CSV table of C-alpha atoms and ligand atoms in Angstrom, one decimal:
chain,number,residue,atom,x,y,z
A,1,MET,CA,-18.3,-18.8,28.7
A,2,GLU,CA,-14.6,-18.9,29.6
A,3,ARG,CA,-13.7,-16.2,32.1
A,4,TYR,CA,-10.3,-14.9,32.8
A,5,ASP,CA,-8.9,-12.3,35.3
A,6,LEU,CA,-7.0,-10.6,32.5
A,7,LEU,CA,-6.8,-10.9,28.8
A,8,ILE,CA,-4.1,-9.8,26.4
A,9,ALA,CA,-5.5,-9.4,22.8
A,10,GLY,CA,-2.7,-9.5,20.3
A,11,GLY,CA,0.5,-11.5,21.0
A,12,GLY,CA,3.1,-9.4,19.2
A,13,ALA,CA,5.7,-7.1,20.7
A,14,ALA,CA,3.5,-5.4,23.3
A,15,GLY,CA,1.2,-8.4,24.1
A,16,LEU,CA,4.1,-10.8,24.6
A,17,SER,CA,6.2,-8.3,26.5
A,18,LEU,CA,3.4,-8.0,29.0
A,19,ALA,CA,2.5,-11.7,29.1
A,20,TYR,CA,6.2,-12.6,29.5
A,21,ARG,CA,6.4,-10.5,32.7
A,22,LEU,CA,3.0,-11.8,33.9
A,23,ALA,CA,4.3,-15.4,33.5
A,24,ALA,CA,6.4,-14.9,36.6
A,25,SER,CA,5.2,-17.0,39.5
A,26,GLN,CA,4.2,-13.9,41.5
A,27,TRP,CA,1.3,-13.5,39.2
A,28,SER,CA,0.2,-17.1,39.3
A,29,GLY,CA,-3.0,-16.2,41.2
A,30,LEU,CA,-4.3,-14.6,38.1
A,31,ARG,CA,-5.9,-16.6,35.3
A,32,ILE,CA,-4.6,-15.0,32.1
A,33,ALA,CA,-5.0,-15.6,28.4
A,34,VAL,CA,-3.2,-14.3,25.4
A,35,ILE,CA,-5.2,-14.2,22.2
A,36,GLU,CA,-3.2,-14.1,18.9
A,37,ALA,CA,-4.6,-14.6,15.4
A,38,GLU,CA,-1.4,-15.8,13.8
A,39,VAL,CA,1.3,-18.3,14.4
A,40,LYS,CA,4.0,-16.0,15.6
A,41,GLU,CA,7.4,-17.5,14.7
A,42,GLY,CA,10.3,-16.5,12.6
A,43,ASN,CA,11.7,-13.0,11.9
A,44,ASP,CA,8.9,-10.9,10.7
A,45,ARG,CA,10.7,-7.8,12.1
A,46,THR,CA,13.9,-6.7,13.7
A,47,TRP,CA,13.7,-4.4,16.7
A,48,CYS,CA,16.5,-1.9,17.3
A,49,PHE,CA,16.5,0.4,20.2
A,50,TRP,CA,18.9,2.1,22.6
A,51,GLU,CA,19.0,1.3,26.2
A,52,GLN,CA,21.3,1.8,29.3
A,53,GLY,CA,22.4,-1.3,31.1
A,54,GLU,CA,20.7,-4.6,30.6
A,55,GLY,CA,17.1,-5.0,29.6
A,56,PRO,CA,14.8,-8.0,30.1
A,57,PHE,CA,15.7,-9.5,26.7
A,58,GLU,CA,19.5,-8.9,26.9
A,59,GLY,CA,20.4,-12.6,26.5
A,60,LEU,CA,18.4,-12.7,23.2
A,61,LEU,CA,20.1,-9.8,21.5
A,62,ALA,CA,21.5,-10.4,18.0
A,63,HIS,CA,24.0,-7.7,18.6
A,64,ARG,CA,24.8,-4.4,20.5
A,65,TRP,CA,26.9,-1.4,19.6
A,66,ASP,CA,28.5,1.2,21.8
A,67,ARG,CA,29.7,3.4,18.9
A,68,MET,CA,28.1,4.3,15.6
A,69,ASP,CA,28.5,6.7,12.8
A,70,PHE,CA,26.2,9.3,11.3
A,71,TYR,CA,26.6,10.6,7.8
A,72,GLY,CA,25.1,13.8,6.5
A,73,TYR,CA,23.7,14.3,3.0
A,74,HIS,CA,26.8,16.1,1.9
A,75,GLY,CA,29.0,13.4,3.4
A,76,LYS,CA,29.9,14.8,6.8
A,77,GLN,CA,30.8,12.0,9.2
A,78,VAL,CA,29.9,12.3,12.9
A,79,SER,CA,31.2,9.7,15.3
A,80,LEU,CA,28.7,8.8,17.9
A,81,ASP,CA,29.8,7.6,21.3
A,82,LEU,CA,26.6,6.1,22.6
A,83,GLN,CA,27.7,5.4,26.2
A,84,PRO,CA,26.1,5.0,28.7
A,85,TYR,CA,23.6,3.7,26.0
A,86,ALA,CA,24.0,0.8,23.7
A,87,TYR,CA,22.1,0.4,20.4
A,88,LYS,CA,20.6,-3.1,20.5
A,89,MET,CA,19.2,-5.5,17.9
A,90,LEU,CA,16.6,-8.1,18.8
A,91,ARG,CA,15.2,-10.4,16.2
A,92,SER,CA,11.5,-11.1,16.5
A,93,GLY,CA,11.9,-14.8,16.0
A,94,ASP,CA,14.1,-15.1,19.0
A,95,PHE,CA,11.8,-12.9,21.0
A,96,TYR,CA,8.6,-14.9,20.1
A,97,ALA,CA,10.3,-18.3,20.9
A,98,HIS,CA,11.6,-17.1,24.2
A,99,CYS,CA,8.3,-15.6,25.3
A,100,HIS,CA,6.2,-18.5,24.2
A,101,LYS,CA,8.5,-20.9,26.1
A,102,ALA,CA,8.0,-18.8,29.3
A,103,LEU,CA,4.2,-18.8,28.7
A,104,ASP,CA,4.1,-22.5,28.1
A,105,LEU,CA,5.8,-23.1,31.4
A,106,ALA,CA,3.4,-20.9,33.3
A,107,PRO,CA,0.2,-22.9,34.2
A,108,HIS,CA,-1.8,-19.7,34.9
A,109,ILE,CA,-1.3,-18.4,31.3
A,110,HIS,CA,-3.3,-19.8,28.4
A,111,ARG,CA,-2.7,-19.2,24.7
A,112,ILE,CA,-5.7,-18.9,22.4
A,113,GLN,CA,-5.2,-18.8,18.7
A,114,ASP,CA,-8.1,-17.0,17.3
A,115,ARG,CA,-9.0,-13.6,15.7
A,116,VAL,CA,-10.7,-11.0,17.8
A,117,ARG,CA,-13.7,-9.6,16.0
A,118,GLY,CA,-14.8,-7.0,18.6
A,119,TYR,CA,-15.2,-6.0,22.3
A,120,GLU,CA,-18.4,-5.5,24.1
A,121,LYS,CA,-19.7,-4.7,27.5
A,122,GLY,CA,-20.8,-7.7,29.6
A,123,THR,CA,-21.4,-8.5,33.2
A,124,GLY,CA,-19.7,-10.8,35.6
A,125,SER,CA,-20.2,-11.7,39.2
A,126,GLU,CA,-18.2,-8.6,40.3
A,127,GLY,CA,-19.6,-6.1,37.9
A,128,THR,CA,-18.9,-4.9,34.4
A,129,GLU,CA,-16.7,-7.1,32.3
A,130,ILE,CA,-15.5,-7.1,28.7
A,131,LEU,CA,-16.6,-9.7,26.3
A,132,VAL,CA,-14.0,-10.4,23.7
A,133,HIS,CA,-15.7,-11.8,20.6
A,134,MET,CA,-13.5,-14.0,18.4
A,135,GLN,CA,-14.1,-15.9,15.3
A,136,GLN,CA,-14.6,-19.2,17.1
A,137,LYS,CA,-15.7,-18.2,20.6
A,138,THR,CA,-16.3,-15.4,23.1
A,139,VAL,CA,-14.3,-15.0,26.4
A,140,GLN,CA,-14.6,-12.4,29.1
A,141,ALA,CA,-12.5,-10.6,31.7
A,142,PRO,CA,-12.7,-7.4,33.7
A,143,LEU,CA,-9.4,-6.2,32.2
A,144,VAL,CA,-8.2,-6.5,28.6
A,145,PHE,CA,-4.9,-5.2,27.2
A,146,ALA,CA,-5.4,-4.8,23.4
A,147,SER,CA,-2.8,-4.3,20.7
A,148,THR,CA,-5.3,-5.4,18.0
A,149,PRO,CA,-6.0,-2.8,15.2
A,150,LEU,CA,-8.6,-0.1,16.0
A,151,GLU,CA,-10.6,0.1,12.9
A,152,GLY,CA,-10.3,3.5,11.1
A,153,ALA,CA,-7.6,4.8,13.5
A,154,LEU,CA,-4.8,5.0,11.0
A,155,ASP,CA,-7.0,6.6,8.3
A,156,GLU,CA,-8.0,9.3,10.9
A,157,ALA,CA,-4.4,9.8,11.9
A,158,ARG,CA,-3.5,10.7,8.3
A,159,HIS,CA,-5.7,13.8,8.6
A,160,GLY,CA,-3.3,15.3,11.2
A,161,LEU,CA,0.5,15.5,11.4
A,162,TRP,CA,1.4,12.3,9.7
A,163,LEU,CA,4.4,10.6,8.1
A,164,ASN,CA,4.8,7.0,7.3
A,165,GLN,CA,8.2,5.5,8.1
A,166,HIS,CA,8.7,2.9,5.5
A,167,PHE,CA,11.7,0.8,4.8
A,168,LYS,CA,13.2,-2.2,3.0
A,169,GLY,CA,16.3,-3.9,4.3
A,170,TYR,CA,18.5,-6.9,3.6
A,171,TYR,CA,20.1,-9.0,6.2
A,172,LEU,CA,23.0,-10.2,4.0
A,173,ALA,CA,26.0,-12.3,4.0
A,174,SER,CA,29.1,-11.2,2.1
A,175,GLU,CA,31.7,-13.6,0.8
A,176,GLU,CA,34.5,-11.2,1.7
A,177,PRO,CA,34.9,-10.0,5.3
A,178,LEU,CA,33.5,-6.7,4.2
A,179,PHE,CA,32.2,-5.6,7.5
A,180,GLU,CA,35.3,-6.3,9.5
A,181,GLY,CA,36.1,-3.1,11.4
A,182,LEU,CA,33.1,-1.2,9.9
A,183,THR,CA,31.4,1.0,12.4
A,184,ALA,CA,27.6,0.6,12.4
A,185,ARG,CA,25.8,3.5,10.7
A,186,LEU,CA,22.8,4.8,12.6
A,187,MET,CA,21.7,7.2,9.8
A,188,ASP,CA,23.5,7.6,6.5
A,189,PHE,CA,21.8,10.3,4.5
A,190,ARG,CA,24.2,10.0,1.5
A,191,VAL,CA,21.2,9.0,-0.8
A,192,GLU,CA,18.7,11.0,-2.8
A,193,GLN,CA,16.2,12.9,-0.6
A,194,VAL,CA,13.2,11.9,-2.6
A,195,ASP,CA,10.6,14.8,-2.8
A,196,GLY,CA,12.5,16.5,0.0
A,197,TYR,CA,11.6,13.9,2.6
A,198,PRO,CA,14.3,12.3,4.8
A,199,CYS,CA,15.7,9.1,3.2
A,200,PHE,CA,18.6,7.4,4.8
A,201,VAL,CA,20.2,4.0,5.3
A,202,TYR,CA,21.1,2.0,8.4
A,203,VAL,CA,24.1,-0.3,8.3
A,204,LEU,CA,24.2,-2.7,11.2
A,205,PRO,CA,27.0,-5.3,10.9
A,206,THR,CA,26.7,-8.2,13.2
A,207,ASP,CA,30.1,-9.7,12.3
A,208,ALA,CA,32.7,-9.4,9.5
A,209,HIS,CA,30.4,-11.2,6.9
A,210,HIS,CA,26.9,-10.2,8.0
A,211,ALA,CA,25.0,-6.9,8.2
A,212,LEU,CA,21.5,-5.5,8.1
A,213,VAL,CA,21.4,-2.8,5.5
A,214,GLU,CA,18.0,-1.0,5.5
A,215,TYR,CA,16.8,1.9,3.3
A,216,THR,CA,14.4,4.1,5.2
A,217,VAL,CA,12.1,6.9,4.1
A,218,PHE,CA,9.9,9.2,6.2
A,219,SER,CA,7.1,10.3,3.7
A,220,PRO,CA,3.3,10.3,3.7
A,221,ASP,CA,3.0,7.1,1.7
A,222,ALA,CA,4.9,3.8,1.5
A,223,TRP,CA,6.5,2.8,-1.8
A,224,THR,CA,6.0,-0.4,-3.6
A,225,ASN,CA,8.3,-3.2,-2.5
A,226,ALA,CA,10.3,-3.0,-5.7
A,227,ALA,CA,10.8,0.8,-5.5
A,228,TYR,CA,13.4,0.5,-2.8
A,229,ASP,CA,15.6,-1.9,-4.8
A,230,ALA,CA,17.5,0.5,-7.0
A,231,PRO,CA,18.4,3.0,-4.3
A,232,LEU,CA,19.3,0.2,-1.9
A,233,HIS,CA,21.5,-1.5,-4.4
A,234,ARG,CA,23.1,1.8,-5.4
A,235,TYR,CA,23.9,2.6,-1.8
A,236,MET,CA,25.4,-0.9,-1.2
A,237,GLU,CA,27.6,-0.6,-4.3
A,238,GLU,CA,28.7,3.0,-3.7
A,239,ASN,CA,29.0,3.1,0.0
A,240,LEU,CA,29.8,-0.5,1.0
A,241,GLY,CA,31.5,-1.8,-2.1
A,242,LEU,CA,28.9,-4.5,-2.4
A,243,ARG,CA,28.3,-5.3,-6.0
A,244,ASP,CA,27.9,-9.0,-6.1
A,245,HIS,CA,29.4,-11.8,-4.0
A,246,PHE,CA,26.7,-11.4,-1.4
A,247,GLN,CA,23.6,-13.3,-0.5
A,248,VAL,CA,20.4,-11.9,0.9
A,249,LEU,CA,19.5,-14.1,3.8
A,250,HIS,CA,16.4,-12.2,4.8
A,251,THR,CA,14.4,-9.2,3.5
A,252,GLU,CA,12.6,-6.9,5.9
A,253,TYR,CA,9.9,-4.6,4.5
A,254,GLY,CA,7.6,-2.6,6.8
A,255,GLN,CA,5.9,0.6,7.9
A,256,ILE,CA,5.6,2.5,11.1
A,257,PRO,CA,3.2,5.4,11.7
A,258,MET,CA,4.7,8.7,12.7
A,259,THR,CA,1.8,10.7,14.0
A,260,ASP,CA,0.6,12.8,16.9
A,261,TYR,CA,-2.8,11.1,16.7
A,262,ASP,CA,-4.5,10.4,20.0
A,263,PHE,CA,-4.9,6.6,19.8
A,264,VAL,CA,-6.0,6.2,23.4
A,265,GLY,CA,-8.7,8.9,22.9
A,266,ALA,CA,-9.9,7.1,19.8
A,267,TRP,CA,-10.3,3.8,21.8
A,268,ARG,CA,-12.3,5.7,24.4
A,269,ARG,CA,-14.6,7.2,21.8
A,270,ARG,CA,-15.1,3.8,20.2
A,271,TYR,CA,-15.6,2.0,23.5
A,272,PRO,CA,-16.9,4.6,25.9
A,273,ASP,CA,-18.3,2.1,28.3
A,274,LEU,CA,-15.3,-0.1,28.5
A,275,PRO,CA,-12.7,1.6,30.8
A,276,GLY,CA,-11.1,-1.8,31.5
A,277,LEU,CA,-10.1,-2.1,27.8
A,278,VAL,CA,-6.6,-0.7,27.7
A,279,PRO,CA,-4.8,-0.2,24.4
A,280,ILE,CA,-1.1,-1.1,24.3
A,281,GLY,CA,1.7,-1.1,21.7
A,282,THR,CA,1.4,0.9,18.5
A,283,MET,CA,-2.4,1.0,18.8
A,284,GLY,CA,-1.8,2.5,22.3
A,285,GLY,CA,0.0,5.4,20.7
A,286,LEU,CA,3.4,4.2,21.9
A,287,GLY,CA,5.3,4.9,18.7
A,288,ARG,CA,7.4,8.1,19.0
A,289,PRO,CA,6.0,10.5,16.5
A,290,SER,CA,9.3,12.0,15.5
A,291,THR,CA,11.3,8.8,15.2
A,292,GLY,CA,8.9,5.8,15.0
A,293,TYR,CA,10.8,4.0,17.7
A,294,THR,CA,8.3,2.1,19.7
A,295,PHE,CA,9.9,-0.9,21.4
A,296,THR,CA,11.4,0.9,24.4
A,297,ASN,CA,8.1,2.7,25.1
A,298,ILE,CA,6.4,-0.7,25.0
A,299,GLN,CA,8.8,-2.0,27.7
A,300,ARG,CA,8.3,1.0,29.9
A,301,HIS,CA,4.5,0.7,29.5
A,302,CYS,CA,4.7,-2.9,30.6
A,303,GLU,CA,6.6,-2.0,33.7
A,304,LEU,CA,4.1,0.6,34.6
A,305,ILE,CA,1.2,-1.8,34.0
A,306,LEU,CA,2.8,-4.3,36.4
A,307,GLN,CA,3.2,-1.6,39.1
A,308,GLU,CA,-0.4,-0.6,38.7
A,309,LEU,CA,-1.6,-4.2,38.8
A,310,THR,CA,-0.3,-4.4,42.4
A,311,LYS,CA,-2.8,-1.6,43.4
A,312,THR,CA,-6.2,-2.7,44.4
A,313,ARG,CA,-7.9,0.6,43.6
A,314,LYS,CA,-7.6,3.4,41.1
A,315,ALA,CA,-5.1,1.7,38.8
A,316,ASP,CA,-4.2,3.9,35.9
A,317,PHE,CA,-2.7,1.9,33.0
A,318,GLY,CA,-2.1,4.9,30.7
A,319,ALA,CA,1.4,5.2,29.4
A,320,ARG,CA,3.0,8.3,30.9
A,321,MET,CA,5.5,10.7,29.4
A,322,PRO,CA,5.8,14.4,30.5
A,323,SER,CA,3.6,16.4,28.2
A,324,ARG,CA,6.5,18.6,27.1
A,325,PHE,CA,7.8,15.7,25.1
A,326,LYS,CA,4.6,15.5,23.1
A,327,HIS,CA,5.3,19.2,22.1
A,328,TYR,CA,8.9,18.4,21.1
A,329,ASP,CA,7.7,15.4,19.1
A,330,ARG,CA,5.0,17.3,17.4
A,331,THR,CA,7.5,20.1,16.6
A,332,LEU,CA,10.0,17.8,15.0
A,333,LEU,CA,7.3,15.9,13.2
A,334,ARG,CA,5.8,19.2,11.8
A,335,VAL,CA,9.3,20.3,10.6
A,336,LEU,CA,9.7,17.0,8.8
A,337,VAL,CA,6.2,17.1,7.3
A,338,GLU,CA,6.3,20.6,6.1
A,339,ARG,CA,9.9,20.3,4.6
A,340,LYS,CA,10.6,24.1,4.9
A,341,TYR,CA,13.9,23.0,6.5
A,342,PRO,CA,15.4,19.8,5.0
A,343,GLY,CA,14.9,16.8,7.3
A,344,HIS,CA,18.5,15.5,6.6
A,345,ALA,CA,19.9,18.9,7.8
A,346,LEU,CA,17.8,18.8,10.9
A,347,PHE,CA,19.1,15.4,11.9
A,348,GLU,CA,22.7,16.4,11.0
A,349,ARG,CA,22.5,19.4,13.2
A,350,LEU,CA,21.0,17.5,16.1
A,351,PHE,CA,23.7,14.8,15.9
A,352,ASP,CA,26.6,17.0,15.1
A,353,ARG,CA,26.0,19.6,17.8
A,354,ASN,CA,24.9,17.6,20.8
A,355,PRO,CA,26.6,14.9,22.8
A,356,THR,CA,25.0,11.6,21.5
A,357,ALA,CA,23.9,10.4,25.0
A,358,LEU,CA,22.1,13.6,25.6
A,359,LEU,CA,20.3,13.5,22.2
A,360,LEU,CA,19.4,9.8,22.7
A,361,ALA,CA,17.9,10.7,26.2
A,362,PHE,CA,16.0,13.6,24.5
A,363,LEU,CA,14.6,11.4,21.7
A,364,ASP,CA,13.6,8.8,24.4
A,365,GLY,CA,11.8,11.3,26.6
A,366,GLN,CA,14.3,10.9,29.4
A,367,SER,CA,16.2,14.3,29.3
A,368,ARG,CA,15.8,17.1,31.8
A,369,PHE,CA,14.2,20.5,31.0
A,370,GLY,CA,17.5,22.4,31.1
A,371,GLN,CA,19.1,19.9,28.6
A,372,GLU,CA,16.2,20.3,26.3
A,373,ILE,CA,16.6,24.0,26.2
A,374,THR,CA,20.3,23.4,25.2
A,375,ILE,CA,19.2,21.0,22.4
A,376,MET,CA,16.6,23.5,21.2
A,377,ASN,CA,19.2,26.3,21.1
A,378,ARG,CA,21.5,24.1,19.0
A,379,SER,CA,18.7,23.3,16.5
A,380,PRO,CA,17.5,25.6,13.7
A,381,ARG,CA,15.7,27.8,16.2
A,382,PRO,CA,13.4,30.0,14.0
A,383,VAL,CA,12.1,26.9,12.2
A,384,MET,CA,11.5,25.0,15.4
A,385,MET,CA,9.9,28.0,17.1
A,386,SER,CA,7.6,28.6,14.2
A,387,ALA,CA,6.5,24.9,14.1
A,388,MET,CA,6.0,24.9,17.8
A,389,ILE,CA,3.9,28.0,17.8
A,390,ARG,CA,1.7,26.7,15.0
A,391,ASN,CA,1.3,23.5,16.8
A,392,MET,CA,0.2,25.4,19.9
A,393,LEU,CA,-2.3,27.4,17.8
A,394,GLY,CA,-3.7,24.2,16.5
A,395,ASN,CA,-2.7,24.9,12.9
A,396,ALA,CA,-4.3,22.4,10.8
A,397,SER,CA,-2.8,23.5,7.5
A,398,VAL,CA,-0.6,20.5,7.1
A,399,PRO,CA,0.2,19.6,3.5
A,400,LYS,CA,-1.2,16.2,2.7
A,401,GLY,CA,0.7,13.6,0.8
B,1,LIG,C1,9.0,-4.4,10.2
B,1,LIG,C2,9.0,-3.5,11.4
B,1,LIG,C3,10.2,-3.2,12.0
B,1,LIG,C4,10.1,-2.4,13.2
B,1,LIG,N1,11.3,-2.1,13.8
B,1,LIG,C5,11.3,-1.4,14.9
B,1,LIG,C6,12.5,-1.1,15.6
B,1,LIG,O1,13.6,-1.4,15.1
B,1,LIG,N2,12.5,-0.4,16.7
B,1,LIG,C7,11.3,0.1,17.3
B,1,LIG,O2,11.3,0.7,18.3
B,1,LIG,N3,10.1,-0.2,16.6
B,1,LIG,C8,10.1,-0.9,15.5
B,1,LIG,N4,8.9,-1.1,14.9
B,1,LIG,C9,7.7,-0.5,15.4
B,1,LIG,C10,7.1,-1.4,16.6
B,1,LIG,O3,8.1,-1.6,17.6
B,1,LIG,C11,6.6,-2.7,16.1
B,1,LIG,O4,5.6,-2.5,15.2
B,1,LIG,C12,6.0,-3.5,17.3
B,1,LIG,O5,5.9,-4.8,16.8
B,1,LIG,C13,4.7,-3.0,17.8
B,1,LIG,O6,4.2,-3.9,18.7
B,1,LIG,P1,2.6,-4.2,18.8
B,1,LIG,O7,2.4,-5.2,19.8
B,1,LIG,O8,1.9,-2.9,19.0
B,1,LIG,O9,2.2,-4.7,17.4
B,1,LIG,P2,2.6,-6.1,16.8
B,1,LIG,O10,3.9,-6.6,17.2
B,1,LIG,O11,2.3,-6.0,15.3
B,1,LIG,O12,1.5,-7.1,17.5
B,1,LIG,C14,0.1,-7.0,17.3
B,1,LIG,C15,-0.3,-8.5,17.2
B,1,LIG,O13,-1.7,-8.5,17.1
B,1,LIG,C16,-2.1,-9.6,16.3
B,1,LIG,N5,-3.4,-9.3,15.8
B,1,LIG,C17,-3.8,-8.4,14.9
B,1,LIG,N6,-5.1,-8.4,14.8
B,1,LIG,C18,-5.6,-9.3,15.6
B,1,LIG,C19,-6.9,-9.8,15.9
B,1,LIG,N7,-8.0,-9.3,15.3
B,1,LIG,N8,-7.1,-10.8,16.8
B,1,LIG,C20,-6.0,-11.3,17.4
B,1,LIG,N9,-4.7,-10.9,17.1
B,1,LIG,C21,-4.5,-9.9,16.3
B,1,LIG,C22,-1.1,-9.6,15.2
B,1,LIG,O14,-1.0,-10.8,14.6
B,1,LIG,C23,0.2,-9.2,16.0
B,1,LIG,O15,0.9,-10.4,16.5
B,1,LIG,C24,8.9,-1.9,13.7
B,1,LIG,C25,7.7,-2.2,13.0
B,1,LIG,C26,7.8,-3.0,11.9
B,1,LIG,C27,6.5,-3.2,11.2
């Protein structure tokens, strides 16, 4: 049986972000393999995130913005000065190609195209190892970083605080230079708030003729692909003056779980005797429950894993964020789930009353405690306090979608 020092199961955002870093020559003493079921190429998703300074994939960015606009449901415009952050757009096709190239140049990294069927305890010369059963063969390693789906996890997650962030967007080309001078729109709530759940549009122009326009909903269940078309087209016509004379170059349709579900705990319950099996990515619980943003957390987790790999003992590969941010996330998520206070009004208040950089730091789990108190004081306090208390009391009476 093939044996590796380290396996990465799933070669998407998390798996490739980790493998890319491990392709550096300093890790050439490790025999590593990345297992991916599909041929990953092309733009199956666009990652947007905010970041200070330059990140590891800076040269690949499709675009970055220092200023953006927010629009409330009733039309209030808030100008957002993001600095020292920038909002960045990375296309998955560019990311996959760049990472694959780096892996192919690293002789210690192997790529296996196969589908993982399961993980099991095995033994190696130095003790317990993990057997990774795939459709065509089985390989083993003492350490496996997995972003493959954990069966049943998302179904279980739906029983707790849960929303599905679902969206459909067009990357489009307009004949007229329609986007010239147009400030990117981070959230534009000037659309119908279907069933009282937050519905908004991103507008991310990459030049005078091209933009990603994405209609996004936070609600328990995704819509059919066709259901987004009418509101998306209406928005494009009413708020961008795009009636015809445009071409859709690419359509993006996707879903991101927004949940406080304990993914890591679920892996531990499913594989109690495999401490070397470390979940990463969405299946490692790295999506922020209140926003769905995941990409930045994935990058931070990769950096932490690298630090821990340099330790010979007691490595702890768990993603870390001060626990108070879990409370904030759960509070915001509960307010959105319960809809006692409109989601659009919550976001408008947060963006209107706080310096953008502070709010972005908060939503990213990077703010200081004193700043968080300020943000809480500027939010609808009774609603937030009530949600926070009910979270602390373990209130399970969450309306299900
Ligand atoms: C369309 C879309 C857009 C998104 N946009 C953003 C964004 O703008 N900003 C942001 O922060 N987050 C975004 N997210 C959320 C999150 O960042 C992404 O989902 C991200 O790709 C998660 O990384 P991952 O590695 O956990 O999952 P993936 O990138 O999905 O990687 C998992 C990999 O595992 C492979 N795999 C699955 N099962 C098996 C198996 N049995 N055996 C072997 N391989 C397997 C899959 O083929 C896949 O390549 C988006 C999500 C989607 C779906």
